[in-house]
Coordinates of C-alpha atoms in Angstrom, one line a residue:
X1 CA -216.3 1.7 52.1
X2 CA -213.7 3.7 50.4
X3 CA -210.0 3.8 49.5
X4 CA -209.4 4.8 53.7
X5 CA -211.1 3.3 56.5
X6 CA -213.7 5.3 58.7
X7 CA -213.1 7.9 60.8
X8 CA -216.1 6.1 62.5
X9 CA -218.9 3.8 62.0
X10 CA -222.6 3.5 63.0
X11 CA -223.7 0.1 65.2
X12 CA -226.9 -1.4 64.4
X13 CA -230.3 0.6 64.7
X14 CA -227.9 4.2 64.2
X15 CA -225.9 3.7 67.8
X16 CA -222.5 5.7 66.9
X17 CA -219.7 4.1 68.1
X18 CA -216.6 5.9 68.7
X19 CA -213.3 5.9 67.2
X20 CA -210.5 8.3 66.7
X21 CA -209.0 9.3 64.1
X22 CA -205.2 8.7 64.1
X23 CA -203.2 12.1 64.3
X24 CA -200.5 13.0 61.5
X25 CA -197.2 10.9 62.6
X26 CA -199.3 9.0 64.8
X27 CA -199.1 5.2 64.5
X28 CA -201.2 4.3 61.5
X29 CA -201.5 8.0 60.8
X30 CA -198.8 7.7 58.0
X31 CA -195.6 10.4 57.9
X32 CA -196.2 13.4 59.5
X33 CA -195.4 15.8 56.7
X34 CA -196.3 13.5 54.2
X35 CA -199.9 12.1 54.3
X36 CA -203.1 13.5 56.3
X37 CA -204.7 11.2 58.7
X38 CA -207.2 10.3 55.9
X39 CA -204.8 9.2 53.1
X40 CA -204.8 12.6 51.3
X41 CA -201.7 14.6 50.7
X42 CA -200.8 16.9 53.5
X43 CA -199.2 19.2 51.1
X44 CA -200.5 22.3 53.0
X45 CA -197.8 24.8 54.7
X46 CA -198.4 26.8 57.7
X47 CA -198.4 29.8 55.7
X48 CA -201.1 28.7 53.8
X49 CA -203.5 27.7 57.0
X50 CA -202.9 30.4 58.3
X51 CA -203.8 33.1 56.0
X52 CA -207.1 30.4 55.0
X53 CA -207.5 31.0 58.8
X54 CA -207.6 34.5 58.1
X55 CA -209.3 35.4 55.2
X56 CA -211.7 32.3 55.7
X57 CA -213.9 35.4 57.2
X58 CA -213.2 37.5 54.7
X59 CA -215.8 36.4 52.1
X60 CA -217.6 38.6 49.0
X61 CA -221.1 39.0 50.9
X62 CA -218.9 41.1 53.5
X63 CA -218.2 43.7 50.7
X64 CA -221.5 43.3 48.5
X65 CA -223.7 42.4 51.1
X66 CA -223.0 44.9 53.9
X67 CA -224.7 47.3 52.5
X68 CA -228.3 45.6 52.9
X69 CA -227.5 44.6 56.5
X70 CA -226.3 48.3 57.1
X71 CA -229.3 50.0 55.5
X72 CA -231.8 47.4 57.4
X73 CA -230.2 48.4 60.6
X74 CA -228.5 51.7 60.8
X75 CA -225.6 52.0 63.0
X76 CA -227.0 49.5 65.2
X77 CA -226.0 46.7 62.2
X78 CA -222.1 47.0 64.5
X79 CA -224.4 44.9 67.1
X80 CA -226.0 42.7 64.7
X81 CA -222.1 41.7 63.7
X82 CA -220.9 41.4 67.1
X83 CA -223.8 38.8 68.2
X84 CA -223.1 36.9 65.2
X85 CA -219.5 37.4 65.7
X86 CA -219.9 35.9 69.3
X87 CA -222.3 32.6 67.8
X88 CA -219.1 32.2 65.6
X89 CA -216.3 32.6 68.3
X90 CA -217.9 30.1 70.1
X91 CA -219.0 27.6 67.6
X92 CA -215.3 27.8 66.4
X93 CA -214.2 26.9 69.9
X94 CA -216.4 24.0 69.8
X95 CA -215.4 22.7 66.6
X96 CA -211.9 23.5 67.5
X97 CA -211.7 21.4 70.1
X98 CA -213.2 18.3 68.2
X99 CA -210.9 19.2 65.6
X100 CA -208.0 19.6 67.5
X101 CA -208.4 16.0 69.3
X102 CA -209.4 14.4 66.4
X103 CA -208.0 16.0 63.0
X104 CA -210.4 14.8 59.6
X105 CA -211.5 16.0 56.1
X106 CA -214.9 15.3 57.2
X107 CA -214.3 17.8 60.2
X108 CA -218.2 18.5 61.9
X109 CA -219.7 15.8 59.9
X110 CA -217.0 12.9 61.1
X111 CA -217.8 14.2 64.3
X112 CA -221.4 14.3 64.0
X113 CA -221.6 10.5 62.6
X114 CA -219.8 9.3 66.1
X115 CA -221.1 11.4 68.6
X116 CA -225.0 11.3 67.0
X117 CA -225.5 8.7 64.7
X118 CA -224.7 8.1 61.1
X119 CA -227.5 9.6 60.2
X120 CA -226.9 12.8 61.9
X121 CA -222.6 13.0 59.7
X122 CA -224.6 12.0 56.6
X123 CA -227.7 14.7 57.2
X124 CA -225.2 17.7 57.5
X125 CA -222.0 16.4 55.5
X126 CA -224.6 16.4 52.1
X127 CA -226.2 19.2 52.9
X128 CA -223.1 21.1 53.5
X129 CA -222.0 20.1 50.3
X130 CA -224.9 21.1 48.6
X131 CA -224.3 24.3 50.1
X132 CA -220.9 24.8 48.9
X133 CA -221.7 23.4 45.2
X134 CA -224.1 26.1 45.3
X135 CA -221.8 28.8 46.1
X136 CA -219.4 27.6 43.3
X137 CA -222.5 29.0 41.0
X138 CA -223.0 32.4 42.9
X139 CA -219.6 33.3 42.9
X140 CA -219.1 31.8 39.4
X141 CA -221.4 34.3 38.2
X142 CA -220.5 37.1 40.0
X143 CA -216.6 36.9 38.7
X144 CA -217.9 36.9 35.3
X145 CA -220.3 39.7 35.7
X146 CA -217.1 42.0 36.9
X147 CA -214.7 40.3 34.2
X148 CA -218.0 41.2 31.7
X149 CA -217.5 44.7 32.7
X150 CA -214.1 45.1 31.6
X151 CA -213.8 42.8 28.8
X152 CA -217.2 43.2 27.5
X153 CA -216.5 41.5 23.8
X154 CA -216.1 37.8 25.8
X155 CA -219.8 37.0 26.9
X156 CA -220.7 36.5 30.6
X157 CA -221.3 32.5 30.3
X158 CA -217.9 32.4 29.2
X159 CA -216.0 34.0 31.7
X160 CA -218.3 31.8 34.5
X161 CA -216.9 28.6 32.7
X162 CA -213.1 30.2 32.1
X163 CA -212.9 30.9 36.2
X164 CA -214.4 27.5 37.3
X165 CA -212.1 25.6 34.7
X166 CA -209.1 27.6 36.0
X167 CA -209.9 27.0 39.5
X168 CA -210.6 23.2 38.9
X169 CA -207.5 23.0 37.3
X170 CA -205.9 23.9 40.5
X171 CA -207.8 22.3 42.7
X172 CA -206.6 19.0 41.0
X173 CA -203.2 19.2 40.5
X174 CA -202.7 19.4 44.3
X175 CA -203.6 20.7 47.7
X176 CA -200.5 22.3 47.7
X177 CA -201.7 24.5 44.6
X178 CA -204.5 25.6 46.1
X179 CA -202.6 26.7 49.4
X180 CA -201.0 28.8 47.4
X181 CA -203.5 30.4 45.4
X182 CA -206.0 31.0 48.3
X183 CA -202.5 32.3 50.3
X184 CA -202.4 35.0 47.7
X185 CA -206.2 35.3 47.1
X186 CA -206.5 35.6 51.1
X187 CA -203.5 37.7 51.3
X188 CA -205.3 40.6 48.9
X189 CA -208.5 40.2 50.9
X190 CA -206.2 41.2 54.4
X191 CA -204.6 43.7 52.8
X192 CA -207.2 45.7 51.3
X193 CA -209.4 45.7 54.4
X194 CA -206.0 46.4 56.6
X195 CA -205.9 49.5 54.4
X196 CA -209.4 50.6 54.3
X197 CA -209.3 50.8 58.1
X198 CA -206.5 52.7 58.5
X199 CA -207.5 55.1 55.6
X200 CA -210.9 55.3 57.1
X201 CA -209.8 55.6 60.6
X202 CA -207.4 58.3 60.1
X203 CA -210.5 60.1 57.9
X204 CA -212.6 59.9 60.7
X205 CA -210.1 61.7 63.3
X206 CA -209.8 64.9 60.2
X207 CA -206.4 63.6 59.1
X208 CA -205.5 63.2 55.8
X209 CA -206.6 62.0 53.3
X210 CA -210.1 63.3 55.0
X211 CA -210.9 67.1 56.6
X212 CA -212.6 68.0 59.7
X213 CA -213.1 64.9 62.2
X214 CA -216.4 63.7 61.7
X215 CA -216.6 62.8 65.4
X216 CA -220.1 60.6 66.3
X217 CA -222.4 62.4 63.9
X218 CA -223.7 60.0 62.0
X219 CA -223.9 56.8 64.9
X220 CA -226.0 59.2 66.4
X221 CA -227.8 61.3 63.9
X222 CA -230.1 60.1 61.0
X223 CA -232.7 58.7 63.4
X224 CA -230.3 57.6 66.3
X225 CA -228.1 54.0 66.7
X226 CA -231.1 51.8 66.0
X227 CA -233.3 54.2 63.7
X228 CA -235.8 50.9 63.2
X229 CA -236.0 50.0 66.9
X230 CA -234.0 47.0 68.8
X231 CA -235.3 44.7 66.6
X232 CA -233.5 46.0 63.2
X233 CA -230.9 44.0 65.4
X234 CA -231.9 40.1 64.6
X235 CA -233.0 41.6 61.4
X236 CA -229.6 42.7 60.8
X237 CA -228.5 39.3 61.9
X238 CA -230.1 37.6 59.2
X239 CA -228.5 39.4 56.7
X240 CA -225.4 38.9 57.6
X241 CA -225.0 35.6 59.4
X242 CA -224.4 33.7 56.2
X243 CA -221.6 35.7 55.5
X244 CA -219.4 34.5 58.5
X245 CA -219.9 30.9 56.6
X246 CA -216.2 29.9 55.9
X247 CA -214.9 30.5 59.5
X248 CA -215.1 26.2 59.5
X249 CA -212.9 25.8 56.4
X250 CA -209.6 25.4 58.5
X251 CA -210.7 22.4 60.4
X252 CA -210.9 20.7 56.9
X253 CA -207.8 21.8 55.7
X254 CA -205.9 21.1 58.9
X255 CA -206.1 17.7 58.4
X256 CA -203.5 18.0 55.2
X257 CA -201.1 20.1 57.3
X258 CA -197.9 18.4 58.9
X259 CA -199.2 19.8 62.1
X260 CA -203.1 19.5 62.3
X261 CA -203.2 20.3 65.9
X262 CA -201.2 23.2 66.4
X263 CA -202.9 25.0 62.8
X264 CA -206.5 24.3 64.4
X265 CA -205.3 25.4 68.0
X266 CA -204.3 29.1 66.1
X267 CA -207.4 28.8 64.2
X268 CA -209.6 29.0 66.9
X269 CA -207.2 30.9 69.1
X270 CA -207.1 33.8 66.7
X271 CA -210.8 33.9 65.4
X272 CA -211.9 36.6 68.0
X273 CA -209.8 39.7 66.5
X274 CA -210.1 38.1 63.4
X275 CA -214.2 38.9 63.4
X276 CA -213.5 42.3 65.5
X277 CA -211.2 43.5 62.6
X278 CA -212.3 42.6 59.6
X279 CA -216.0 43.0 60.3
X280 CA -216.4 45.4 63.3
X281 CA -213.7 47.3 62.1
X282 CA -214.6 48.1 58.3
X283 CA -218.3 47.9 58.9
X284 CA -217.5 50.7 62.1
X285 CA -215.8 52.9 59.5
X286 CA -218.4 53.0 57.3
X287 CA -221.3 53.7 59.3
X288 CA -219.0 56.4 61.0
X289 CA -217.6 58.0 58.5
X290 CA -221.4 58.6 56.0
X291 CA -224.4 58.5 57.0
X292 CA -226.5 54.7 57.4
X293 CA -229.1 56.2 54.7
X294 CA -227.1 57.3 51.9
X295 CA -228.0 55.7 48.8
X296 CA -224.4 55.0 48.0
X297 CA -223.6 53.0 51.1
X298 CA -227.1 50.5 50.7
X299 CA -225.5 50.3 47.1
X300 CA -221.7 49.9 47.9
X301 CA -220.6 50.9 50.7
X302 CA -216.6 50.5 50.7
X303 CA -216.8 52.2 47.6
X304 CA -219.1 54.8 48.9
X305 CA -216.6 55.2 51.7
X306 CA -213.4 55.7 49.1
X307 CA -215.0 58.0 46.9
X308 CA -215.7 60.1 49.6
X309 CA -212.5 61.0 50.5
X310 CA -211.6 61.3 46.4
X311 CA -209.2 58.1 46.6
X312 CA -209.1 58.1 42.6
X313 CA -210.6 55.1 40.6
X314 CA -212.3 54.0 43.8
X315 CA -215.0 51.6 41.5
X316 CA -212.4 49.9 39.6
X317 CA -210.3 49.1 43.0
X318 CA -213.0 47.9 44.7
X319 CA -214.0 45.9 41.7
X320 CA -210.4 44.3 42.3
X321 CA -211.1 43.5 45.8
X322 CA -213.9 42.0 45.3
X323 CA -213.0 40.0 42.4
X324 CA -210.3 38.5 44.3
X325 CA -212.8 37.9 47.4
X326 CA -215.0 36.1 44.9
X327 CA -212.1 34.2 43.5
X328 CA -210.9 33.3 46.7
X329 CA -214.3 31.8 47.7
X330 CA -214.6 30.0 44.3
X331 CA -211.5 28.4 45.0
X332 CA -211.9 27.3 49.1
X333 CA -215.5 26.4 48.2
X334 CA -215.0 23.5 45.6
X335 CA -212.4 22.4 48.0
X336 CA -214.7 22.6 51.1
X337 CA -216.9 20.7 49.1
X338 CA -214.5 18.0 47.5
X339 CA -213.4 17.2 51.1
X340 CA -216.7 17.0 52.2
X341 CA -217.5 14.6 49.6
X342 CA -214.1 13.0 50.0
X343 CA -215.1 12.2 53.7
X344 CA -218.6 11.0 53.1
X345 CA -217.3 8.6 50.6
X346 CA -215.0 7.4 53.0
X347 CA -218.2 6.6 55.4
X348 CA -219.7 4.9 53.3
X349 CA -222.3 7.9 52.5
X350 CA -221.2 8.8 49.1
X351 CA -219.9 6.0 46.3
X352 CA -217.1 5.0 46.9
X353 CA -215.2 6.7 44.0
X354 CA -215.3 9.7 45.9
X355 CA -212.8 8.6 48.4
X356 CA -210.0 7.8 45.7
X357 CA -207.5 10.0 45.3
X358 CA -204.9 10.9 42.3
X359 CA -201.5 10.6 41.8
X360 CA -201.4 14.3 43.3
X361 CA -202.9 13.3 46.7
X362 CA -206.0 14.8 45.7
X363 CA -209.6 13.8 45.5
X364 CA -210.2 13.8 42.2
X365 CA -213.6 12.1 41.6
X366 CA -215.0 14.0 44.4
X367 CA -213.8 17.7 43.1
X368 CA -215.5 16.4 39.3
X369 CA -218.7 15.9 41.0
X370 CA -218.6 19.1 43.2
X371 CA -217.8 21.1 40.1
X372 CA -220.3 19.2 37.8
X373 CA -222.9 20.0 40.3
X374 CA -222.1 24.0 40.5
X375 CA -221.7 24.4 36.5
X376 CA -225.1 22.8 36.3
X377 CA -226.1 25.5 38.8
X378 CA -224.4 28.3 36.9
X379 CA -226.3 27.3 33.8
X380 CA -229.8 27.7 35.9
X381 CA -228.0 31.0 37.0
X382 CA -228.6 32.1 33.8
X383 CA -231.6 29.7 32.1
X384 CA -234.0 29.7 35.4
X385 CA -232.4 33.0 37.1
X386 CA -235.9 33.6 39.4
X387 CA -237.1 29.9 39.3
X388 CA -234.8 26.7 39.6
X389 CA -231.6 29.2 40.6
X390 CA -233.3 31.2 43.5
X391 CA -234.8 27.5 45.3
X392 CA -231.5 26.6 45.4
X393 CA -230.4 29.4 46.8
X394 CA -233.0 29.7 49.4
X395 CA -233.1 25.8 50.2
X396 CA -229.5 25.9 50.7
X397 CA -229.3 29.4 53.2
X398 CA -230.1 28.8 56.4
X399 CA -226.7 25.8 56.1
X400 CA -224.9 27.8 58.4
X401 CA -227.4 27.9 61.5
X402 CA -228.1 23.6 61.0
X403 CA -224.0 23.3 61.4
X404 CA -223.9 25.4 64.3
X405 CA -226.5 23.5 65.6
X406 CA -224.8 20.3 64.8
X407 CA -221.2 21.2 65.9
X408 CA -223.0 22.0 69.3
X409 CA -224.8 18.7 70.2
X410 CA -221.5 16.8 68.8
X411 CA -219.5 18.8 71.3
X412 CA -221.8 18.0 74.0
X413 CA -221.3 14.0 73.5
X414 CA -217.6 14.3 72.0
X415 CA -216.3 16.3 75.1
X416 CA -217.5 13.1 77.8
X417 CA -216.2 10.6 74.9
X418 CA -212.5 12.6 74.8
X419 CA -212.4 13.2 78.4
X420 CA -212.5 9.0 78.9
X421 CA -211.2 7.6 76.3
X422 CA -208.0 10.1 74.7
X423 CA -208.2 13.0 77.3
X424 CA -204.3 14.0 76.3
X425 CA -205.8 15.3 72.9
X426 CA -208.0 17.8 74.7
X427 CA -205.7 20.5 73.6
X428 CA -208.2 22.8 73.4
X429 CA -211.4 23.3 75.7
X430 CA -214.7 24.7 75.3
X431 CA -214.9 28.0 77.7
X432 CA -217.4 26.7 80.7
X433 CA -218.3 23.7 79.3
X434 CA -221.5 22.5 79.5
X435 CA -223.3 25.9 80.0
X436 CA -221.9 28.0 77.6
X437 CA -222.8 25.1 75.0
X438 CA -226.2 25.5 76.1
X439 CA -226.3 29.2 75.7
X440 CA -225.2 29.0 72.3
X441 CA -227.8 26.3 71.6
X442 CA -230.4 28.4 72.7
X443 CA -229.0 31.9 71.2
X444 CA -228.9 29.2 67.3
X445 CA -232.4 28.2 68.2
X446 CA -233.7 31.8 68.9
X447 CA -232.4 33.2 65.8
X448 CA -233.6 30.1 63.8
X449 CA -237.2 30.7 65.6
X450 CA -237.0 34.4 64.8
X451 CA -236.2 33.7 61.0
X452 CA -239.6 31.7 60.7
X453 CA -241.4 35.0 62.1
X454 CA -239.7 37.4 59.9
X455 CA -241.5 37.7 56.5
X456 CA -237.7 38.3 54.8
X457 CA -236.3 35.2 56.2
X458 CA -239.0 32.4 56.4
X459 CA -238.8 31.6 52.9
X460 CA -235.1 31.0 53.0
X461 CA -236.0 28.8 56.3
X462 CA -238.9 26.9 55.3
X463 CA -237.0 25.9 51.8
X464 CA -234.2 25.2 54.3
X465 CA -235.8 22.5 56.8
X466 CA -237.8 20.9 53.2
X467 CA -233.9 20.4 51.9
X468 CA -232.9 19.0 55.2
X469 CA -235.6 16.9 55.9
X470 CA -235.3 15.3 52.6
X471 CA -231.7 14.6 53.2
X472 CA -232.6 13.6 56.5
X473 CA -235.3 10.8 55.3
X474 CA -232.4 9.7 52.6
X475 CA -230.0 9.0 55.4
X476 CA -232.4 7.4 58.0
X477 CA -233.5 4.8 55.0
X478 CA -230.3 3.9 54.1
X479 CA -229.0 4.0 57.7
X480 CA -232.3 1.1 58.1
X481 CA -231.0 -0.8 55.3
X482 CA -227.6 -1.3 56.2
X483 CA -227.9 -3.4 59.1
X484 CA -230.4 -5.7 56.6
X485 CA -227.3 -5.7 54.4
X486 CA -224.8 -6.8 56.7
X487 CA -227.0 -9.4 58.0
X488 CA -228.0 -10.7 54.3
X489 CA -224.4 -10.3 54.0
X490 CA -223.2 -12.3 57.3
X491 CA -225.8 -14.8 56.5
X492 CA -224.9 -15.4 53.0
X493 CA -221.0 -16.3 54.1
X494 CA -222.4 -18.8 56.3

């Protein structure tokens, strides 16, 4: 095992077997204030979980990417958020309620390895980090395409490795330095969606800086709400479910606050407006305000949206935005995936270098082989662009739908485990637990199901369930082996 022990372990054959995970101040916990319950500095402020809280929604896809969903859907694209909104709000409340009993950088995966098996934390902790690594590439490359644009003399490849240099760098001096730069990272994000609302909203009533109210012309007109039929809907789904990936990130941070608890309770308290401003609210405005079909709003629609009403260097604004959004994911994703990797070497899933940390309180082996992992993506980003880059980007997209899945069946077991053994840490409660677990299993399933149908998505899927059944057969073998092991082990002592 690692520096730390376990969160958990597995009993022979894969039988989980439950323990909790000490609480910050808690007896064997270490100093509230000072270290997490899993030996890493808990250097984070309540400022800084909160705005990761907030702009943990906020990604680049919701800026880049809308305008796919929006053109695939019409109008009707505002349900296609909301349902996905809903799968979020009530995985978060799931999770949150783990989280919130049981604090850990291994968050869903920690609680997967009790509740299911070993195999089950080991399954979804790699291929989460897989996912994430990934990411580090995509938004590497997209930071130095916009960086390209306005400082066209330093070459593309170089601005990819200057941003995930700089974002290492602070990454590994502490957690406290990456607070602070997602703070101000997530803070922009807020900001400039806060202000594209109100801009847009006061456009759409005919006050300035707009005309004449443009009313419900264009929900209506163009072909009606749903101009391709109820089932541009789930269609509409698929584009944009991947884009509320992130919401998780504060359960794995909380565990490096002084308060873990109360910064997941707020979390998960706070994620419904979150989703309805942020993403019904901007996405509302656009498809109010211009028509679904323009070709400036499949291309970009917030910008679409600000050069309509002449808001003056509307591109190079946006390109701001988004820059920052990309930053901001750069930086939370090779810390999702450090901690990740941090936890699984704690487990005993990863080697055991993984679970050391510096002299800063940080993981530092673990955020090396994250980053090593996305710069050898970023090179295929550019080498094998339509090969080796795009399987890794369809084997790792349907990520988000196998947590949700995951964070489900763990609430399921964790909620009967809590409720006898520590039933003072349910803090926070799953709304009409079982059923409404269920429901959410079967609304994941459905859209998982309706992904393999869809000639768009079952690519992405089929890569998907290869990638995770490969990780799944790794696990189960060494999940075999180890009770061999600690028998050859036991038998050699005696």
């Amino acid at each position: 095992m690692g520096a730390h022990p376990p969160p958990s372990s597995a009993g022979a054959g894969g039988t989980p077997t439950t323990a909790a995970v000490p609480l910050a101040g808690d007896p064997g916990g270490g100093p509230a204030g000072k270290q997490s319950p899993d030996g890493l500095q808990a250097g984070l402020k309540n400022r800084h979980l909160s705005m990761i809280a907030i702009g943990g929604v906020i990604g680049a896809g919701l800026f880049v990417g809308s305008g796919a969903g929006i053109a695939a859907a019409g109008p009707g694209i505002l349900l296609s958020y909301a349902l996905t909104g809903l799968l979020v709000v009530l995985v978060m409340r799931m999770l949150g309620e783990m989280a919130a009993a049981s604090p850990t950088s291994g968050s869903f995966s920690a609680y997967a390895d009790r509740a299911l098996g070993r195999w089950a934390g080991f399954t979804i902790g790699w291929l989460y980090w897989f996912f994430w690594s990934v990411v580090l590439a995509v938004e590497a490359t997209a930071a130095a395409s916009i960086l390209t644009g306005w400082v066209p003399a330093v070459p593309q490849w170089a601005w990819a490795l200057l941003v995930m240099v700089a974002l290492t760098g602070t990454n590994l001096i502490s957690v406290g330095s990456f607070g602070e730069f997602e703070f101000w990272f997530a803070g922009i994000k807020v900001v400039a969606i806060v202000v594209f609302i109100v801009v847009g909203a006061l456009a759409i009533f005919g006050l300035p800086p707009g005309g004449d109210p443009v009313g419900l012309a264009n929900l209506t007109g163009h072909g009606g709400f749903l101009p391709h039929g109820p089932g541009a809907i789930l269609s509409g789904m698929l584009l944009v479910v991947f884009s509320f990936m992130g919401s998780e990130i504060v359960t794995l941070a909380a565990s490096e606050a002084p308060n873990p608890v109360q910064a997941v309770r707020k979390a998960v308290n706070s994620v419904i407006w979150r989703i309805a401003l942020f993403y019904l609210g901007s996405i509302g405005v656009i498809v109010t305000l211009l028509p679904w079909n323009d070709k400036a709003v499949a291309k970009s629609p917030y910008v679409a949206v600000l050069e309509s009403l002449d808001i003056p260097y509307a591109g190079t604004v946006m390109d701001i935005v988004v820059l920052t959004a990309v930053l901001s994911c750069l930086n939370s994703g090779l810390y999702t995936a450090s901690r990740m990797a941090f936890s699984l070497g704690e487990r005993g899933d990863a080697p055991k270098s993984f679970a050391t940390v510096n002299k800063g309180g940080v993981p530092a082996v673990a955020i090396y082989a994250s980053v090593a992992f996305g710069f050898v993506a970023t090179i295929f980003s550019y080498t094998s662009k339509d090969t080796v880059f795009q399987f890794l980007l369809n084997s790792s997209g349907a990520v988000a739908l196998f947590v949700w899945l995951v964070i489900c069946f763990s609430q399921l077991r964790m909620r009967r485990t809590i409720e006898r053994e520590t039933p003072e840490r349910l803090t926070v409660r799953m709304w009409l637990y079982p059923w409404l677990t269920y429901a959410t299993i079967a609304m994941i399933v459905f859209v998982v199901g309706y992904m393999f149908y869809d000639p768009d998505g079952r690519q992405q899927m089929v890569l998907s369930v290869i990638a995770a059944v490969v990780v799944l057969a790794v696990g189960l073998l060494l999940d075999r082996r180890r009770p061999r092991e600690r028998d050859a082990v036991g038998t050699k002592g005696a």
